[in-house]
Short mmCIF file of C-alpha atoms in Angstrom, two decimals:
data_model
loop_
_atom_site.label_atom_id
_atom_site.label_comp_id
_atom_site.label_asym_id
_atom_site.label_seq_id
_atom_site.Cartn_x
_atom_site.Cartn_y
_atom_site.Cartn_z
CA MET A 1 -20.11 7.00 -5.79
CA GLN A 2 -19.45 9.74 -7.52
CA THR A 3 -17.04 10.38 -10.48
CA VAL A 4 -14.32 13.58 -9.77
CA SER A 5 -12.72 12.91 -13.02
CA GLU A 6 -11.88 10.85 -15.85
CA ASN A 7 -8.99 11.11 -18.62
CA ALA A 8 -8.03 9.06 -21.38
CA CYS A 9 -4.35 7.54 -20.89
CA PHE A 10 -2.42 4.87 -22.88
CA GLY A 11 -5.77 4.12 -24.46
CA GLY A 12 -7.19 3.30 -21.03
CA VAL A 13 -9.05 5.86 -18.20
CA GLN A 14 -7.50 6.86 -15.31
CA GLY A 15 -10.36 7.76 -13.15
CA VAL A 16 -10.74 9.31 -9.75
CA TYR A 17 -13.62 8.40 -7.67
CA SER A 18 -15.55 9.50 -4.27
CA HIS A 19 -17.79 7.50 -2.15
CA THR A 20 -19.06 7.33 1.29
CA SER A 21 -17.42 4.97 3.37
CA ASP A 22 -19.04 3.00 5.69
CA ALA A 23 -15.56 1.67 7.43
CA CYS A 24 -14.10 5.05 8.17
CA GLY A 25 -17.26 6.82 8.63
CA CYS A 26 -16.42 9.59 5.91
CA ASP A 27 -16.29 10.13 2.57
CA MET A 28 -12.99 8.91 0.94
CA THR A 29 -11.42 8.97 -2.84
CA PHE A 30 -9.49 6.76 -4.69
CA GLY A 31 -7.79 6.80 -8.03
CA LEU A 32 -8.69 3.89 -10.83
CA TYR A 33 -6.43 2.83 -13.91
CA LEU A 34 -8.47 1.28 -15.80
CA PRO A 35 -6.11 -0.43 -19.55
CA PRO A 36 -7.37 -0.72 -23.25
CA ALA A 37 -7.99 -4.74 -22.07
CA ALA A 38 -10.91 -3.31 -19.71
CA LYS A 39 -13.01 -2.33 -22.76
CA ASP A 40 -13.40 -6.47 -23.44
CA GLY A 41 -14.23 -7.33 -19.73
CA PRO A 42 -12.49 -7.86 -16.43
CA VAL A 43 -8.96 -7.36 -15.99
CA PRO A 44 -6.46 -8.30 -12.93
CA VAL A 45 -6.18 -5.56 -10.37
CA LEU A 46 -2.72 -4.18 -8.93
CA TRP A 47 -3.35 -2.59 -5.47
CA TYR A 48 -0.79 0.27 -5.19
CA LEU A 49 -0.82 1.59 -1.47
CA SER A 50 0.77 5.14 -0.78
CA GLY A 51 3.40 6.32 1.90
CA LEU A 52 3.02 9.40 4.72
CA THR A 53 1.71 12.24 4.00
CA CYS A 54 0.68 11.24 0.31
CA THR A 55 -3.19 10.77 -0.96
CA HIS A 56 -4.37 8.69 -3.75
CA GLU A 57 -2.55 11.40 -6.15
CA ASN A 58 0.75 11.13 -5.55
CA ALA A 59 1.37 7.57 -7.37
CA MET A 60 -1.12 8.31 -9.40
CA THR A 61 0.61 11.12 -11.05
CA LYS A 62 4.09 10.44 -10.16
CA ALA A 63 4.90 6.69 -10.54
CA ALA A 64 4.15 6.22 -14.22
CA ALA A 65 2.65 2.90 -14.01
CA GLN A 66 -0.31 3.41 -16.19
CA GLY A 67 1.57 2.94 -19.20
CA PHE A 68 3.35 -0.33 -17.79
CA ALA A 69 0.14 -1.25 -16.40
CA ALA A 70 -1.97 -0.72 -20.01
CA GLU A 71 0.87 -2.92 -21.81
CA ALA A 72 0.41 -5.81 -19.37
CA GLY A 73 -3.62 -5.24 -19.38
CA MET A 74 -3.87 -4.49 -15.60
CA ALA A 75 -6.19 -2.16 -13.58
CA VAL A 76 -4.33 -0.06 -10.51
CA VAL A 77 -5.90 0.78 -7.71
CA PHE A 78 -5.06 4.20 -5.99
CA PRO A 79 -6.48 4.55 -2.38
CA ASP A 80 -6.19 7.43 -0.15
CA THR A 81 -3.47 6.76 3.02
CA SER A 82 -6.22 8.00 5.42
CA PRO A 83 -9.93 8.91 6.36
CA ARG A 84 -10.31 12.59 5.24
CA GLY A 85 -12.87 15.79 6.91
CA ASP A 86 -13.84 18.22 9.16
CA THR A 87 -14.64 15.16 12.00
CA VAL A 88 -11.78 12.90 11.33
CA ALA A 89 -9.25 13.45 14.39
CA ASP A 90 -6.23 14.70 13.27
CA ASP A 91 -2.50 15.26 14.77
CA GLU A 92 0.27 18.31 14.20
CA ALA A 93 2.81 16.03 13.36
CA TYR A 94 3.14 14.52 9.98
CA ASP A 95 3.61 11.31 10.88
CA LEU A 96 -0.01 10.48 12.59
CA GLY A 97 -3.33 11.25 12.02
CA LYS A 98 -4.32 12.43 8.38
CA GLY A 99 -1.69 11.01 5.62
CA ALA A 100 -0.69 8.68 8.42
CA ALA A 101 -2.96 5.99 9.06
CA PHE A 102 -0.61 3.47 8.83
CA TYR A 103 -3.21 0.54 7.02
CA VAL A 104 -4.60 -0.04 10.61
CA ASN A 105 -8.14 -0.31 12.42
CA ALA A 106 -7.72 1.99 15.38
CA THR A 107 -8.81 0.51 18.48
CA GLN A 108 -7.77 3.89 20.58
CA ASP A 109 -9.63 7.23 20.97
CA PRO A 110 -9.66 9.75 19.25
CA TRP A 111 -8.84 7.53 16.14
CA ALA A 112 -11.11 4.85 16.72
CA PRO A 113 -14.00 6.13 14.92
CA HIS A 114 -12.93 6.70 11.51
CA PHE A 115 -9.32 5.27 11.02
CA LYS A 116 -10.26 2.01 9.70
CA MET A 117 -7.85 1.33 6.58
CA TRP A 118 -7.25 -2.39 6.90
CA ASP A 119 -10.88 -2.57 6.70
CA TYR A 120 -11.12 0.14 3.87
CA VAL A 121 -8.68 -1.70 1.82
CA ALA A 122 -9.15 -5.13 2.30
CA GLU A 123 -12.74 -5.05 2.44
CA GLU A 124 -14.91 -2.23 1.43
CA LEU A 125 -13.25 -0.72 -1.38
CA PRO A 126 -12.40 -4.31 -3.03
CA ALA A 127 -16.37 -4.71 -3.08
CA LEU A 128 -16.62 -1.56 -4.44
CA LEU A 129 -14.71 -2.07 -7.29
CA GLY A 130 -15.89 -5.27 -8.13
CA ALA A 131 -19.50 -3.70 -8.29
CA GLU A 132 -18.71 -0.62 -10.26
CA PHE A 133 -15.81 -1.49 -12.63
CA ALA A 134 -14.18 -4.22 -15.11
CA VAL A 135 -12.04 -6.16 -12.44
CA ASP A 136 -11.46 -9.65 -11.73
CA LEU A 137 -10.98 -9.84 -8.00
CA ASP A 138 -9.84 -13.47 -8.28
CA ARG A 139 -6.54 -12.14 -9.94
CA GLN A 140 -5.05 -9.47 -7.54
CA ALA A 141 -1.56 -8.32 -6.64
CA ILE A 142 -0.35 -6.03 -3.98
CA THR A 143 2.34 -3.41 -3.86
CA GLY A 144 3.04 0.18 -2.40
CA HIS A 145 5.68 2.73 -1.08
CA SER A 146 7.23 3.54 2.52
CA MET A 147 4.30 3.29 4.91
CA GLY A 148 2.41 1.80 1.91
CA GLY A 149 5.14 -1.07 1.26
CA HIS A 150 4.07 -2.08 5.11
CA GLY A 151 0.67 -2.34 4.30
CA ALA A 152 1.08 -4.37 1.18
CA LEU A 153 3.00 -6.83 3.13
CA THR A 154 0.95 -6.86 6.06
CA LEU A 155 -2.17 -7.33 4.11
CA ALA A 156 -0.76 -10.01 2.16
CA MET A 157 0.63 -12.24 4.62
CA ALA A 158 -2.62 -11.77 6.42
CA HIS A 159 -4.88 -12.49 3.42
CA GLN A 160 -2.96 -15.78 1.88
CA GLY A 161 -4.59 -16.74 -1.33
CA ARG A 162 -6.19 -13.28 -1.84
CA PHE A 163 -3.10 -11.95 -4.06
CA ALA A 164 -0.55 -13.67 -6.46
CA SER A 165 2.24 -11.74 -5.77
CA VAL A 166 3.50 -8.98 -3.39
CA SER A 167 6.32 -6.03 -3.69
CA ALA A 168 7.11 -3.22 -2.04
CA LEU A 169 9.47 -0.27 -2.60
CA ALA A 170 11.29 0.73 0.24
CA PRO A 171 8.97 -0.40 3.18
CA ILE A 172 8.67 0.31 6.81
CA ALA A 173 9.70 -3.33 7.58
CA ASN A 174 10.37 -3.71 11.02
CA PRO A 175 7.86 -0.88 12.56
CA SER A 176 7.84 -2.24 16.09
CA GLN A 177 10.72 -1.72 16.58
CA SER A 178 11.20 2.00 14.53
CA ASN A 179 9.86 5.12 15.72
CA TRP A 180 8.25 4.89 12.68
CA GLY A 181 6.13 2.51 13.63
CA ARG A 182 6.13 2.65 17.65
CA LYS A 183 4.71 5.74 18.20
CA GLN A 184 1.74 5.36 15.59
CA LEU A 185 0.97 1.48 16.58
CA GLY A 186 1.03 2.72 19.84
CA ALA A 187 -1.71 5.28 19.24
CA TYR A 188 -3.69 3.81 17.03
CA LEU A 189 -3.69 0.20 18.74
CA GLY A 190 -2.89 1.06 22.33
CA ASP A 191 0.48 -0.23 24.48
CA ASP A 192 -0.48 -4.09 23.97
CA GLU A 193 2.33 -5.10 21.91
CA THR A 194 0.86 -7.96 20.93
CA THR A 195 -1.60 -6.63 19.05
CA TRP A 196 1.11 -4.99 16.66
CA ALA A 197 2.07 -7.94 15.51
CA LYS A 198 0.08 -8.37 12.66
CA HIS A 199 1.07 -4.78 11.53
CA ASP A 200 4.78 -5.54 11.15
CA ALA A 201 5.76 -7.45 8.01
CA THR A 202 9.28 -8.61 9.45
CA VAL A 203 7.10 -10.46 12.37
CA GLN A 204 4.97 -11.86 9.81
CA MET A 205 7.38 -13.09 7.63
CA GLN A 206 9.07 -14.84 10.66
CA ALA A 207 5.42 -16.34 11.40
CA VAL A 208 3.93 -17.27 8.19
CA GLY A 209 5.74 -16.00 5.48
CA PHE A 210 3.57 -15.08 1.94
CA ASP A 211 2.34 -17.83 0.01
CA GLY A 212 3.54 -16.41 -3.53
CA PRO A 213 6.28 -14.40 -4.50
CA VAL A 214 8.05 -11.41 -3.11
CA LEU A 215 10.07 -8.32 -4.33
CA VAL A 216 11.33 -5.74 -2.09
CA ASP A 217 13.52 -2.57 -3.77
CA GLN A 218 15.52 -0.13 -0.99
CA GLY A 219 16.97 2.51 -2.18
CA GLY A 220 20.84 2.49 -1.17
CA SER A 221 21.29 6.43 -0.30
CA ASP A 222 17.63 6.45 1.44
CA GLN A 223 17.64 9.22 3.90
CA PHE A 224 15.67 7.26 5.87
CA LEU A 225 17.25 3.41 6.50
CA ASP A 226 17.29 3.77 9.86
CA LEU A 227 13.96 4.35 9.95
CA LEU A 228 12.91 1.59 7.95
CA LYS A 229 15.06 -1.11 8.83
CA PRO A 230 15.22 -2.94 5.40
CA GLU A 231 18.04 -5.35 7.16
CA ALA A 232 15.07 -7.14 9.32
CA LEU A 233 12.68 -8.20 6.56
CA SER A 234 15.61 -9.22 4.09
CA HIS A 235 17.48 -11.26 7.11
CA ALA A 236 13.86 -12.38 7.74
CA MET A 237 12.73 -13.58 3.95
CA ALA A 238 16.55 -15.58 4.29
CA ALA A 239 15.94 -17.22 6.89
CA ARG A 240 12.00 -18.29 6.15
CA ARG A 241 14.00 -18.87 2.81
CA GLN A 242 10.86 -17.10 1.37
CA ASP A 243 9.70 -17.17 -2.38
CA GLY A 244 11.60 -13.15 -3.01
CA VAL A 245 14.06 -11.46 -3.69
CA PHE A 246 15.27 -8.42 -2.16
CA ARG A 247 17.40 -5.52 -3.74
CA MET A 248 19.41 -2.85 -2.18
CA GLN A 249 19.58 -0.27 -5.54
CA LYS A 250 22.56 1.83 -5.09
CA GLY A 251 22.44 5.29 -4.99
CA TYR A 252 18.32 6.18 -4.93
CA ASP A 253 16.76 7.85 -2.12
CA HIS A 254 13.36 7.65 -1.06
CA SER A 255 11.52 9.85 -3.56
CA TYR A 256 9.31 9.32 -6.57
CA PHE A 257 12.14 9.35 -8.41
CA PHE A 258 13.01 6.24 -7.12
CA VAL A 259 9.71 5.05 -7.21
CA SER A 260 9.04 5.48 -10.88
CA THR A 261 12.43 3.95 -12.03
CA PHE A 262 11.30 0.67 -10.37
CA ILE A 263 8.05 0.73 -11.28
CA PRO A 264 8.14 -1.21 -14.35
CA ASP A 265 9.91 -4.10 -12.38
CA HIS A 266 7.46 -4.26 -10.05
CA ILE A 267 4.38 -4.53 -12.77
CA ALA A 268 6.67 -6.95 -14.79
CA PHE A 269 6.72 -8.89 -11.55
CA HIS A 270 2.92 -8.76 -10.92
CA ALA A 271 1.91 -9.60 -14.51
CA ASP A 272 4.10 -12.81 -14.17
CA ALA A 273 2.42 -13.74 -11.66
CA LEU A 274 -1.06 -12.99 -12.41
CA GLY A 275 -0.19 -14.90 -15.83
CA LEU A 276 -0.28 -12.00 -17.96
#
């Protein structure tokens, strides 16, 4: 692992690190905010998964999460959204390939050799964090925006007991029924739609739900509402009587202005679930 940068931030450290990933078969970069409390011992971890076209840097610099995380005493991890490098397959479209890995393990060519973001986020990166930093992996929560909201919800429901809580900001909520999903899941996983099910938050909410609290915020003026399909997830949560809250926020769009407005609520939500 290499240190790319470390900056003092709200009494803690905002770092950027790179390492060779076995899961993705390339070098990967991630951001990690450690609060002041990490100087005294391991702290709980909040995962923040970013959306289409993003890298580790977008949320790290635009979400305004660090000050609230410092108050709560939790670390925040900002993984990249996809593998990178000259040998990694890509596509001319912004919504496939680099920056658009959808947090799945690809099984189809040309994506399969590198696009293993499910394993990277669920297994490899947590192991690295636990070995190198003062983080408590017995106390984790997860959140994300857009494609990252999709990833947060599906990872949480697939790993019951790992995360104390899950939240999402404008998630791609029903990708198997959306053009933001059918294209990508078909490309990465193939035509057998039964293999898509664990990567659709609405389908998983209907099937298994989540064993902790859920918070979802959706902008009412989001320019991508028809692609996100938030109503499907909301209905699934209600039908399951899921412990959670779905909020439609009038006037807000899909941007980081929306994210930064509601990130304090999400960090407080996770802090409460983690007992902070």
